[in-house]
JSON list of C-alpha atoms in Angstrom, two decimals:
[
{"chain": "A", "resi": 1, "resn": "UNK", "atom": "CA", "xyz": [62.67, 9.52, -22.22]},
{"chain": "A", "resi": 2, "resn": "UNK", "atom": "CA", "xyz": [60.48, 9.14, -25.34]},
{"chain": "A", "resi": 3, "resn": "UNK", "atom": "CA", "xyz": [56.94, 7.65, -24.69]},
{"chain": "A", "resi": 4, "resn": "UNK", "atom": "CA", "xyz": [53.36, 7.57, -26.18]},
{"chain": "A", "resi": 5, "resn": "UNK", "atom": "CA", "xyz": [50.31, 7.59, -23.84]},
{"chain": "A", "resi": 6, "resn": "UNK", "atom": "CA", "xyz": [46.95, 6.53, -24.95]},
{"chain": "A", "resi": 7, "resn": "UNK", "atom": "CA", "xyz": [44.69, 7.25, -21.84]},
{"chain": "A", "resi": 8, "resn": "UNK", "atom": "CA", "xyz": [41.84, 5.16, -22.88]},
{"chain": "A", "resi": 9, "resn": "UNK", "atom": "CA", "xyz": [42.25, 1.59, -22.77]},
{"chain": "A", "resi": 10, "resn": "UNK", "atom": "CA", "xyz": [38.66, 0.76, -24.05]},
{"chain": "A", "resi": 11, "resn": "UNK", "atom": "CA", "xyz": [35.96, 3.08, -25.68]},
{"chain": "A", "resi": 12, "resn": "UNK", "atom": "CA", "xyz": [32.39, 2.24, -26.64]},
{"chain": "A", "resi": 13, "resn": "UNK", "atom": "CA", "xyz": [30.47, 4.22, -29.09]},
{"chain": "A", "resi": 14, "resn": "UNK", "atom": "CA", "xyz": [27.27, 3.74, -30.96]},
{"chain": "A", "resi": 15, "resn": "UNK", "atom": "CA", "xyz": [27.15, 3.23, -34.74]},
{"chain": "A", "resi": 16, "resn": "UNK", "atom": "CA", "xyz": [27.03, 6.59, -36.40]},
{"chain": "A", "resi": 17, "resn": "UNK", "atom": "CA", "xyz": [28.37, 8.62, -33.26]},
{"chain": "A", "resi": 18, "resn": "UNK", "atom": "CA", "xyz": [31.50, 10.59, -33.62]},
{"chain": "A", "resi": 19, "resn": "UNK", "atom": "CA", "xyz": [34.79, 9.20, -32.17]},
{"chain": "A", "resi": 20, "resn": "UNK", "atom": "CA", "xyz": [37.93, 10.90, -30.83]},
{"chain": "A", "resi": 21, "resn": "UNK", "atom": "CA", "xyz": [40.92, 8.76, -29.58]},
{"chain": "A", "resi": 22, "resn": "UNK", "atom": "CA", "xyz": [43.46, 10.49, -27.50]},
{"chain": "A", "resi": 23, "resn": "UNK", "atom": "CA", "xyz": [47.32, 10.33, -28.06]},
{"chain": "A", "resi": 24, "resn": "UNK", "atom": "CA", "xyz": [49.91, 12.23, -26.00]},
{"chain": "A", "resi": 25, "resn": "UNK", "atom": "CA", "xyz": [53.59, 11.78, -26.79]},
{"chain": "A", "resi": 26, "resn": "UNK", "atom": "CA", "xyz": [56.76, 12.72, -25.15]},
{"chain": "A", "resi": 27, "resn": "UNK", "atom": "CA", "xyz": [59.73, 13.56, -27.44]},
{"chain": "A", "resi": 28, "resn": "UNK", "atom": "CA", "xyz": [62.07, 16.55, -27.67]},
{"chain": "A", "resi": 29, "resn": "UNK", "atom": "CA", "xyz": [62.30, 17.05, -31.27]},
{"chain": "A", "resi": 30, "resn": "UNK", "atom": "CA", "xyz": [59.68, 17.47, -34.00]},
{"chain": "A", "resi": 31, "resn": "UNK", "atom": "CA", "xyz": [58.01, 14.10, -34.09]},
{"chain": "A", "resi": 32, "resn": "UNK", "atom": "CA", "xyz": [56.89, 11.89, -36.87]},
{"chain": "A", "resi": 33, "resn": "UNK", "atom": "CA", "xyz": [53.56, 10.56, -35.74]},
{"chain": "A", "resi": 34, "resn": "UNK", "atom": "CA", "xyz": [51.40, 7.58, -36.78]},
{"chain": "A", "resi": 35, "resn": "UNK", "atom": "CA", "xyz": [48.05, 6.00, -36.23]},
{"chain": "A", "resi": 36, "resn": "UNK", "atom": "CA", "xyz": [47.64, 2.15, -36.82]},
{"chain": "A", "resi": 37, "resn": "UNK", "atom": "CA", "xyz": [44.61, 0.16, -36.60]},
{"chain": "A", "resi": 38, "resn": "UNK", "atom": "CA", "xyz": [44.63, -3.68, -35.81]},
{"chain": "A", "resi": 39, "resn": "UNK", "atom": "CA", "xyz": [41.68, -5.92, -36.52]},
{"chain": "A", "resi": 40, "resn": "UNK", "atom": "CA", "xyz": [41.23, -9.07, -34.36]},
{"chain": "A", "resi": 41, "resn": "UNK", "atom": "CA", "xyz": [43.87, -11.67, -35.31]},
{"chain": "A", "resi": 42, "resn": "UNK", "atom": "CA", "xyz": [45.39, -9.32, -37.91]},
{"chain": "A", "resi": 43, "resn": "UNK", "atom": "CA", "xyz": [48.40, -7.23, -38.48]},
{"chain": "A", "resi": 44, "resn": "UNK", "atom": "CA", "xyz": [48.72, -3.36, -38.20]},
{"chain": "A", "resi": 45, "resn": "UNK", "atom": "CA", "xyz": [47.54, -0.97, -40.91]},
{"chain": "A", "resi": 46, "resn": "UNK", "atom": "CA", "xyz": [48.74, 2.45, -41.23]},
{"chain": "A", "resi": 47, "resn": "UNK", "atom": "CA", "xyz": [45.67, 4.93, -40.94]},
{"chain": "A", "resi": 48, "resn": "UNK", "atom": "CA", "xyz": [47.51, 8.14, -41.26]},
{"chain": "A", "resi": 49, "resn": "UNK", "atom": "CA", "xyz": [50.88, 9.98, -40.53]},
{"chain": "A", "resi": 50, "resn": "UNK", "atom": "CA", "xyz": [52.17, 13.33, -39.67]},
{"chain": "A", "resi": 51, "resn": "UNK", "atom": "CA", "xyz": [55.53, 14.35, -40.68]},
{"chain": "A", "resi": 52, "resn": "UNK", "atom": "CA", "xyz": [55.23, 18.13, -41.25]},
{"chain": "A", "resi": 53, "resn": "UNK", "atom": "CA", "xyz": [53.11, 20.93, -42.59]},
{"chain": "A", "resi": 54, "resn": "UNK", "atom": "CA", "xyz": [49.34, 20.95, -42.15]},
{"chain": "A", "resi": 55, "resn": "UNK", "atom": "CA", "xyz": [48.46, 19.91, -38.59]},
{"chain": "A", "resi": 56, "resn": "UNK", "atom": "CA", "xyz": [45.24, 18.20, -39.66]},
{"chain": "A", "resi": 57, "resn": "UNK", "atom": "CA", "xyz": [46.01, 15.08, -41.61]},
{"chain": "A", "resi": 58, "resn": "UNK", "atom": "CA", "xyz": [43.65, 12.96, -43.46]},
{"chain": "A", "resi": 59, "resn": "UNK", "atom": "CA", "xyz": [43.78, 9.10, -43.50]},
{"chain": "A", "resi": 60, "resn": "UNK", "atom": "CA", "xyz": [42.07, 6.13, -44.88]},
{"chain": "A", "resi": 61, "resn": "UNK", "atom": "CA", "xyz": [38.66, 4.98, -44.01]},
{"chain": "A", "resi": 62, "resn": "UNK", "atom": "CA", "xyz": [37.52, 8.46, -43.03]},
{"chain": "A", "resi": 63, "resn": "UNK", "atom": "CA", "xyz": [39.67, 9.22, -40.08]},
{"chain": "A", "resi": 64, "resn": "UNK", "atom": "CA", "xyz": [41.71, 12.20, -39.54]},
{"chain": "A", "resi": 65, "resn": "UNK", "atom": "CA", "xyz": [44.12, 13.35, -36.83]},
{"chain": "A", "resi": 66, "resn": "UNK", "atom": "CA", "xyz": [45.25, 16.59, -35.59]},
{"chain": "A", "resi": 67, "resn": "UNK", "atom": "CA", "xyz": [48.64, 17.46, -34.34]},
{"chain": "A", "resi": 68, "resn": "UNK", "atom": "CA", "xyz": [48.85, 19.99, -31.56]},
{"chain": "A", "resi": 69, "resn": "UNK", "atom": "CA", "xyz": [52.41, 20.78, -30.66]},
{"chain": "A", "resi": 70, "resn": "UNK", "atom": "CA", "xyz": [51.52, 22.78, -27.51]},
{"chain": "A", "resi": 71, "resn": "UNK", "atom": "CA", "xyz": [49.60, 19.96, -26.18]},
{"chain": "A", "resi": 72, "resn": "UNK", "atom": "CA", "xyz": [51.95, 17.22, -27.25]},
{"chain": "A", "resi": 73, "resn": "UNK", "atom": "CA", "xyz": [48.84, 15.41, -28.75]},
{"chain": "A", "resi": 74, "resn": "UNK", "atom": "CA", "xyz": [48.02, 13.66, -31.88]},
{"chain": "A", "resi": 75, "resn": "UNK", "atom": "CA", "xyz": [44.24, 12.86, -31.45]},
{"chain": "A", "resi": 76, "resn": "UNK", "atom": "CA", "xyz": [42.45, 10.52, -33.95]},
{"chain": "A", "resi": 77, "resn": "UNK", "atom": "CA", "xyz": [38.97, 11.53, -35.06]},
{"chain": "A", "resi": 78, "resn": "UNK", "atom": "CA", "xyz": [36.10, 10.17, -37.14]},
{"chain": "A", "resi": 79, "resn": "UNK", "atom": "CA", "xyz": [32.83, 12.08, -37.56]},
{"chain": "A", "resi": 80, "resn": "UNK", "atom": "CA", "xyz": [30.58, 8.77, -37.92]},
{"chain": "A", "resi": 81, "resn": "UNK", "atom": "CA", "xyz": [31.64, 5.46, -36.77]},
{"chain": "A", "resi": 82, "resn": "UNK", "atom": "CA", "xyz": [30.82, 2.36, -38.57]},
{"chain": "A", "resi": 83, "resn": "UNK", "atom": "CA", "xyz": [30.55, -1.26, -37.04]},
{"chain": "A", "resi": 84, "resn": "UNK", "atom": "CA", "xyz": [33.43, -2.20, -39.01]},
{"chain": "A", "resi": 85, "resn": "UNK", "atom": "CA", "xyz": [35.67, 0.28, -37.32]},
{"chain": "A", "resi": 86, "resn": "UNK", "atom": "CA", "xyz": [35.69, -1.95, -34.22]},
{"chain": "A", "resi": 87, "resn": "UNK", "atom": "CA", "xyz": [39.28, -2.73, -33.71]},
{"chain": "A", "resi": 88, "resn": "UNK", "atom": "CA", "xyz": [42.43, -1.69, -31.58]},
{"chain": "A", "resi": 89, "resn": "UNK", "atom": "CA", "xyz": [44.00, 1.51, -32.42]},
{"chain": "A", "resi": 90, "resn": "UNK", "atom": "CA", "xyz": [47.69, 2.39, -31.80]},
{"chain": "A", "resi": 91, "resn": "UNK", "atom": "CA", "xyz": [49.36, 5.71, -31.77]},
{"chain": "A", "resi": 92, "resn": "UNK", "atom": "CA", "xyz": [53.07, 5.77, -32.51]},
{"chain": "A", "resi": 93, "resn": "UNK", "atom": "CA", "xyz": [56.01, 8.12, -32.77]},
{"chain": "A", "resi": 94, "resn": "UNK", "atom": "CA", "xyz": [59.17, 7.57, -34.60]},
{"chain": "A", "resi": 95, "resn": "UNK", "atom": "CA", "xyz": [62.07, 8.82, -32.57]},
{"chain": "A", "resi": 96, "resn": "UNK", "atom": "CA", "xyz": [65.75, 9.56, -33.45]},
{"chain": "A", "resi": 97, "resn": "UNK", "atom": "CA", "xyz": [68.35, 8.69, -31.04]},
{"chain": "A", "resi": 98, "resn": "UNK", "atom": "CA", "xyz": [71.75, 7.00, -31.03]},
{"chain": "A", "resi": 99, "resn": "UNK", "atom": "CA", "xyz": [71.94, 7.77, -34.83]},
{"chain": "A", "resi": 100, "resn": "UNK", "atom": "CA", "xyz": [68.85, 5.51, -35.68]},
{"chain": "A", "resi": 101, "resn": "UNK", "atom": "CA", "xyz": [65.20, 5.89, -35.90]},
{"chain": "A", "resi": 102, "resn": "UNK", "atom": "CA", "xyz": [62.84, 3.80, -33.68]},
{"chain": "A", "resi": 103, "resn": "UNK", "atom": "CA", "xyz": [59.30, 3.51, -33.49]},
{"chain": "A", "resi": 104, "resn": "UNK", "atom": "CA", "xyz": [57.51, 3.64, -30.27]},
{"chain": "A", "resi": 105, "resn": "UNK", "atom": "CA", "xyz": [53.89, 2.67, -29.53]},
{"chain": "A", "resi": 106, "resn": "UNK", "atom": "CA", "xyz": [51.29, 3.52, -27.13]},
{"chain": "A", "resi": 107, "resn": "UNK", "atom": "CA", "xyz": [49.53, 0.56, -25.15]},
{"chain": "A", "resi": 108, "resn": "UNK", "atom": "CA", "xyz": [46.51, 1.05, -27.53]},
{"chain": "A", "resi": 109, "resn": "UNK", "atom": "CA", "xyz": [42.78, 1.76, -27.34]},
{"chain": "A", "resi": 110, "resn": "UNK", "atom": "CA", "xyz": [40.29, -0.91, -28.06]},
{"chain": "A", "resi": 111, "resn": "UNK", "atom": "CA", "xyz": [37.17, 0.34, -29.66]},
{"chain": "A", "resi": 112, "resn": "UNK", "atom": "CA", "xyz": [33.89, -1.28, -29.47]},
{"chain": "A", "resi": 113, "resn": "UNK", "atom": "CA", "xyz": [30.83, -0.31, -31.66]},
{"chain": "A", "resi": 114, "resn": "UNK", "atom": "CA", "xyz": [27.28, -0.74, -30.55]},
{"chain": "A", "resi": 115, "resn": "UNK", "atom": "CA", "xyz": [24.67, -1.19, -33.37]},
{"chain": "B", "resi": 1, "resn": "UNK", "atom": "CA", "xyz": [54.39, -7.30, -54.32]},
{"chain": "B", "resi": 2, "resn": "UNK", "atom": "CA", "xyz": [54.24, -9.27, -51.24]},
{"chain": "B", "resi": 3, "resn": "UNK", "atom": "CA", "xyz": [55.44, -6.72, -48.73]},
{"chain": "B", "resi": 4, "resn": "UNK", "atom": "CA", "xyz": [56.52, -8.19, -45.43]},
{"chain": "B", "resi": 5, "resn": "UNK", "atom": "CA", "xyz": [56.21, -11.85, -44.99]},
{"chain": "B", "resi": 6, "resn": "UNK", "atom": "CA", "xyz": [56.56, -13.61, -41.68]},
{"chain": "B", "resi": 7, "resn": "UNK", "atom": "CA", "xyz": [56.60, -17.39, -41.05]},
{"chain": "B", "resi": 8, "resn": "UNK", "atom": "CA", "xyz": [55.33, -19.22, -39.30]},
{"chain": "B", "resi": 9, "resn": "UNK", "atom": "CA", "xyz": [51.84, -17.91, -38.41]},
{"chain": "B", "resi": 10, "resn": "UNK", "atom": "CA", "xyz": [51.56, -20.01, -35.36]},
{"chain": "B", "resi": 11, "resn": "UNK", "atom": "CA", "xyz": [53.98, -21.96, -33.27]},
{"chain": "B", "resi": 12, "resn": "UNK", "atom": "CA", "xyz": [54.04, -24.06, -30.11]},
{"chain": "B", "resi": 13, "resn": "UNK", "atom": "CA", "xyz": [57.30, -24.52, -28.26]},
{"chain": "B", "resi": 14, "resn": "UNK", "atom": "CA", "xyz": [58.32, -26.53, -25.23]},
{"chain": "B", "resi": 15, "resn": "UNK", "atom": "CA", "xyz": [60.40, -24.47, -22.58]},
{"chain": "B", "resi": 16, "resn": "UNK", "atom": "CA", "xyz": [64.00, -24.65, -23.48]},
{"chain": "B", "resi": 17, "resn": "UNK", "atom": "CA", "xyz": [63.55, -25.29, -27.23]},
{"chain": "B", "resi": 18, "resn": "UNK", "atom": "CA", "xyz": [65.08, -23.02, -29.74]},
{"chain": "B", "resi": 19, "resn": "UNK", "atom": "CA", "xyz": [63.49, -21.70, -32.97]},
{"chain": "B", "resi": 20, "resn": "UNK", "atom": "CA", "xyz": [63.74, -18.86, -35.64]},
{"chain": "B", "resi": 21, "resn": "UNK", "atom": "CA", "xyz": [61.01, -16.50, -36.62]},
{"chain": "B", "resi": 22, "resn": "UNK", "atom": "CA", "xyz": [61.46, -15.72, -40.32]},
{"chain": "B", "resi": 23, "resn": "UNK", "atom": "CA", "xyz": [60.82, -12.19, -41.85]},
{"chain": "B", "resi": 24, "resn": "UNK", "atom": "CA", "xyz": [61.38, -11.33, -45.29]},
{"chain": "B", "resi": 25, "resn": "UNK", "atom": "CA", "xyz": [60.54, -7.97, -47.36]},
{"chain": "B", "resi": 26, "resn": "UNK", "atom": "CA", "xyz": [60.70, -7.40, -51.11]},
{"chain": "B", "resi": 27, "resn": "UNK", "atom": "CA", "xyz": [60.53, -3.53, -51.13]},
{"chain": "B", "resi": 28, "resn": "UNK", "atom": "CA", "xyz": [64.25, -3.05, -50.87]},
{"chain": "B", "resi": 29, "resn": "UNK", "atom": "CA", "xyz": [63.72, -1.34, -47.29]},
{"chain": "B", "resi": 30, "resn": "UNK", "atom": "CA", "xyz": [66.85, -0.63, -45.30]},
{"chain": "B", "resi": 31, "resn": "UNK", "atom": "CA", "xyz": [65.15, -0.47, -41.77]},
{"chain": "B", "resi": 32, "resn": "UNK", "atom": "CA", "xyz": [63.80, -3.68, -40.36]},
{"chain": "B", "resi": 33, "resn": "UNK", "atom": "CA", "xyz": [62.70, -4.37, -36.83]},
{"chain": "B", "resi": 34, "resn": "UNK", "atom": "CA", "xyz": [60.93, -6.91, -34.51]},
{"chain": "B", "resi": 35, "resn": "UNK", "atom": "CA", "xyz": [58.08, -6.11, -32.08]},
{"chain": "B", "resi": 36, "resn": "UNK", "atom": "CA", "xyz": [56.42, -8.34, -29.54]},
{"chain": "B", "resi": 37, "resn": "UNK", "atom": "CA", "xyz": [52.73, -7.53, -28.69]},
{"chain": "B", "resi": 38, "resn": "UNK", "atom": "CA", "xyz": [51.41, -8.31, -25.22]},
{"chain": "B", "resi": 39, "resn": "UNK", "atom": "CA", "xyz": [47.84, -7.39, -23.89]},
{"chain": "B", "resi": 40, "resn": "UNK", "atom": "CA", "xyz": [47.67, -3.88, -22.50]},
{"chain": "B", "resi": 41, "resn": "UNK", "atom": "CA", "xyz": [51.41, -3.19, -23.38]},
{"chain": "B", "resi": 42, "resn": "UNK", "atom": "CA", "xyz": [51.14, -2.15, -27.15]},
{"chain": "B", "resi": 43, "resn": "UNK", "atom": "CA", "xyz": [54.04, -3.22, -29.21]},
{"chain": "B", "resi": 44, "resn": "UNK", "atom": "CA", "xyz": [57.56, -3.09, -27.82]},
{"chain": "B", "resi": 45, "resn": "UNK", "atom": "CA", "xyz": [60.77, -3.16, -29.87]},
{"chain": "B", "resi": 46, "resn": "UNK", "atom": "CA", "xyz": [62.91, -6.21, -29.52]},
{"chain": "B", "resi": 47, "resn": "UNK", "atom": "CA", "xyz": [65.72, -5.56, -32.17]},
{"chain": "B", "resi": 48, "resn": "UNK", "atom": "CA", "xyz": [66.20, -3.63, -35.13]},
{"chain": "B", "resi": 49, "resn": "UNK", "atom": "CA", "xyz": [68.47, -2.97, -38.14]},
{"chain": "B", "resi": 50, "resn": "UNK", "atom": "CA", "xyz": [69.22, -0.04, -40.28]},
{"chain": "B", "resi": 51, "resn": "UNK", "atom": "CA", "xyz": [70.84, -2.16, -43.11]},
{"chain": "B", "resi": 52, "resn": "UNK", "atom": "CA", "xyz": [72.73, -5.40, -43.80]},
{"chain": "B", "resi": 53, "resn": "UNK", "atom": "CA", "xyz": [75.19, -6.16, -41.25]},
{"chain": "B", "resi": 54, "resn": "UNK", "atom": "CA", "xyz": [73.94, -3.49, -38.60]},
{"chain": "B", "resi": 55, "resn": "UNK", "atom": "CA", "xyz": [71.69, -4.49, -35.78]},
{"chain": "B", "resi": 56, "resn": "UNK", "atom": "CA", "xyz": [70.86, -3.11, -32.32]},
{"chain": "B", "resi": 57, "resn": "UNK", "atom": "CA", "xyz": [68.85, -3.80, -29.24]},
{"chain": "B", "resi": 58, "resn": "UNK", "atom": "CA", "xyz": [65.42, -2.25, -28.61]},
{"chain": "B", "resi": 59, "resn": "UNK", "atom": "CA", "xyz": [63.44, -2.12, -25.44]},
{"chain": "B", "resi": 60, "resn": "UNK", "atom": "CA", "xyz": [63.20, -6.00, -24.72]},
{"chain": "B", "resi": 61, "resn": "UNK", "atom": "CA", "xyz": [66.06, -7.70, -26.37]},
{"chain": "B", "resi": 62, "resn": "UNK", "atom": "CA", "xyz": [66.85, -10.41, -23.64]},
{"chain": "B", "resi": 63, "resn": "UNK", "atom": "CA", "xyz": [66.25, -13.77, -24.93]},
{"chain": "B", "resi": 64, "resn": "UNK", "atom": "CA", "xyz": [66.50, -12.95, -28.51]},
{"chain": "B", "resi": 65, "resn": "UNK", "atom": "CA", "xyz": [69.18, -12.77, -31.22]},
{"chain": "B", "resi": 66, "resn": "UNK", "atom": "CA", "xyz": [69.04, -11.18, -34.66]},
{"chain": "B", "resi": 67, "resn": "UNK", "atom": "CA", "xyz": [71.35, -10.88, -37.62]},
{"chain": "B", "resi": 68, "resn": "UNK", "atom": "CA", "xyz": [71.00, -9.26, -41.06]},
{"chain": "B", "resi": 69, "resn": "UNK", "atom": "CA", "xyz": [73.13, -10.82, -43.56]},
{"chain": "B", "resi": 70, "resn": "UNK", "atom": "CA", "xyz": [70.95, -9.58, -46.59]},
{"chain": "B", "resi": 71, "resn": "UNK", "atom": "CA", "xyz": [68.69, -6.53, -47.23]},
{"chain": "B", "resi": 72, "resn": "UNK", "atom": "CA", "xyz": [65.62, -8.69, -47.59]},
{"chain": "B", "resi": 73, "resn": "UNK", "atom": "CA", "xyz": [65.77, -10.96, -44.60]},
{"chain": "B", "resi": 74, "resn": "UNK", "atom": "CA", "xyz": [65.78, -10.42, -40.70]},
{"chain": "B", "resi": 75, "resn": "UNK", "atom": "CA", "xyz": [65.20, -13.60, -38.60]},
{"chain": "B", "resi": 76, "resn": "UNK", "atom": "CA", "xyz": [64.66, -13.59, -35.06]},
{"chain": "B", "resi": 77, "resn": "UNK", "atom": "CA", "xyz": [65.97, -16.33, -32.90]},
{"chain": "B", "resi": 78, "resn": "UNK", "atom": "CA", "xyz": [64.88, -17.53, -29.61]},
{"chain": "B", "resi": 79, "resn": "UNK", "atom": "CA", "xyz": [67.73, -19.56, -28.28]},
{"chain": "B", "resi": 80, "resn": "UNK", "atom": "CA", "xyz": [66.06, -21.13, -25.20]},
{"chain": "B", "resi": 81, "resn": "UNK", "atom": "CA", "xyz": [62.23, -20.30, -25.18]},
{"chain": "B", "resi": 82, "resn": "UNK", "atom": "CA", "xyz": [60.67, -19.42, -21.90]},
{"chain": "B", "resi": 83, "resn": "UNK", "atom": "CA", "xyz": [56.94, -19.06, -21.03]},
{"chain": "B", "resi": 84, "resn": "UNK", "atom": "CA", "xyz": [57.42, -15.20, -20.70]},
{"chain": "B", "resi": 85, "resn": "UNK", "atom": "CA", "xyz": [58.23, -15.14, -24.40]},
{"chain": "B", "resi": 86, "resn": "UNK", "atom": "CA", "xyz": [54.52, -16.38, -25.18]},
{"chain": "B", "resi": 87, "resn": "UNK", "atom": "CA", "xyz": [53.32, -13.32, -27.45]},
{"chain": "B", "resi": 88, "resn": "UNK", "atom": "CA", "xyz": [52.63, -12.19, -30.87]},
{"chain": "B", "resi": 89, "resn": "UNK", "atom": "CA", "xyz": [55.61, -11.11, -32.91]},
{"chain": "B", "resi": 90, "resn": "UNK", "atom": "CA", "xyz": [55.46, -8.68, -35.67]},
{"chain": "B", "resi": 91, "resn": "UNK", "atom": "CA", "xyz": [58.27, -7.69, -38.13]},
{"chain": "B", "resi": 92, "resn": "UNK", "atom": "CA", "xyz": [58.16, -4.39, -39.72]},
{"chain": "B", "resi": 93, "resn": "UNK", "atom": "CA", "xyz": [60.18, -2.53, -42.35]},
{"chain": "B", "resi": 94, "resn": "UNK", "atom": "CA", "xyz": [60.75, 1.01, -43.69]},
{"chain": "B", "resi": 95, "resn": "UNK", "atom": "CA", "xyz": [62.42, 2.72, -46.51]},
{"chain": "B", "resi": 96, "resn": "UNK", "atom": "CA", "xyz": [64.20, 4.91, -44.21]},
{"chain": "B", "resi": 97, "resn": "UNK", "atom": "CA", "xyz": [63.64, 6.00, -40.58]},
{"chain": "B", "resi": 98, "resn": "UNK", "atom": "CA", "xyz": [60.73, 8.27, -40.25]},
{"chain": "B", "resi": 99, "resn": "UNK", "atom": "CA", "xyz": [59.04, 7.20, -43.47]},
{"chain": "B", "resi": 100, "resn": "UNK", "atom": "CA", "xyz": [56.39, 5.00, -42.11]},
{"chain": "B", "resi": 101, "resn": "UNK", "atom": "CA", "xyz": [56.59, 1.29, -41.61]},
{"chain": "B", "resi": 102, "resn": "UNK", "atom": "CA", "xyz": [55.04, -1.76, -43.28]},
{"chain": "B", "resi": 103, "resn": "UNK", "atom": "CA", "xyz": [54.10, -4.67, -40.87]},
{"chain": "B", "resi": 104, "resn": "UNK", "atom": "CA", "xyz": [53.89, -8.30, -41.36]},
{"chain": "B", "resi": 105, "resn": "UNK", "atom": "CA", "xyz": [50.84, -10.26, -40.36]},
{"chain": "B", "resi": 106, "resn": "UNK", "atom": "CA", "xyz": [52.53, -11.71, -37.27]},
{"chain": "B", "resi": 107, "resn": "UNK", "atom": "CA", "xyz": [53.61, -14.92, -35.67]},
{"chain": "B", "resi": 108, "resn": "UNK", "atom": "CA", "xyz": [51.57, -16.07, -32.58]},
{"chain": "B", "resi": 109, "resn": "UNK", "atom": "CA", "xyz": [54.03, -18.07, -30.36]},
{"chain": "B", "resi": 110, "resn": "UNK", "atom": "CA", "xyz": [53.11, -20.03, -27.34]},
{"chain": "B", "resi": 111, "resn": "UNK", "atom": "CA", "xyz": [55.59, -21.43, -25.02]},
{"chain": "B", "resi": 112, "resn": "UNK", "atom": "CA", "xyz": [54.49, -24.36, -22.76]}
]
C-alpha cells in the first residue's frame, strides 16, 4: 500500500541552525513528491516538488529537498532557519491507482524555532 | 485570480444536522479533492473528482457525499453530522494528476 512516513512529530531548532525534516514513502512506481508548509490557522503552501530529473530540488523560502530512490526518501533541508519558519510541514506523494491520481500525506512534522 | 475558494471558514453544527461545504476554483482544473485534517494524522482524502460528472471515494468517505456538476465547483455534503466529523476540511485542485495541487484556506467544522 502507498504511504508516507514522517518519523519526527516535533522538532525544535535554534534560529540560524540548519534543519532537516525526514520523509520516507512507499510507492511502487516513480513517485511525484511534494513538501507543503502550513502556518497556524492557514492553508497549505507548496514549498517544492519533485517529478523527475535532478534529484536535488530547490523550493521557495530557501528550502531544498533531495530525492533518494534507494532509500525511498525525500528529506527537506534548510541551511539556516528563521523564526518565521515555525510551522507544520507535510510530505506528500502523488500516487496513481485505479486509473486516477491521489495525493497521500504524511502525518506532518511540527517545527518550533527558538530565538 | 482567486485560486481555490472555500466557504464557510468556520461552522458549528449540532449532531444530526446536515450542511454543505462549498469549494470553487477558477483555474479550469480537472482534478478536485476534499481532505480532512486531524491532529497527528496529516490530511486524509475524503472524496475526489477527475472531471465534471466523475467522482470517487478516498480513504475516509463515510458520512460524506460529493457531486461535480461543473468543472469549477465541488461541494462536500454532510448528511447527518456527527462529533467525529469535527475537523478542518481542505479542498484542493490540480490541472492534472501529478501536477501539483492548490489548496483552499480551509473550513473549520465543529459538531456538538
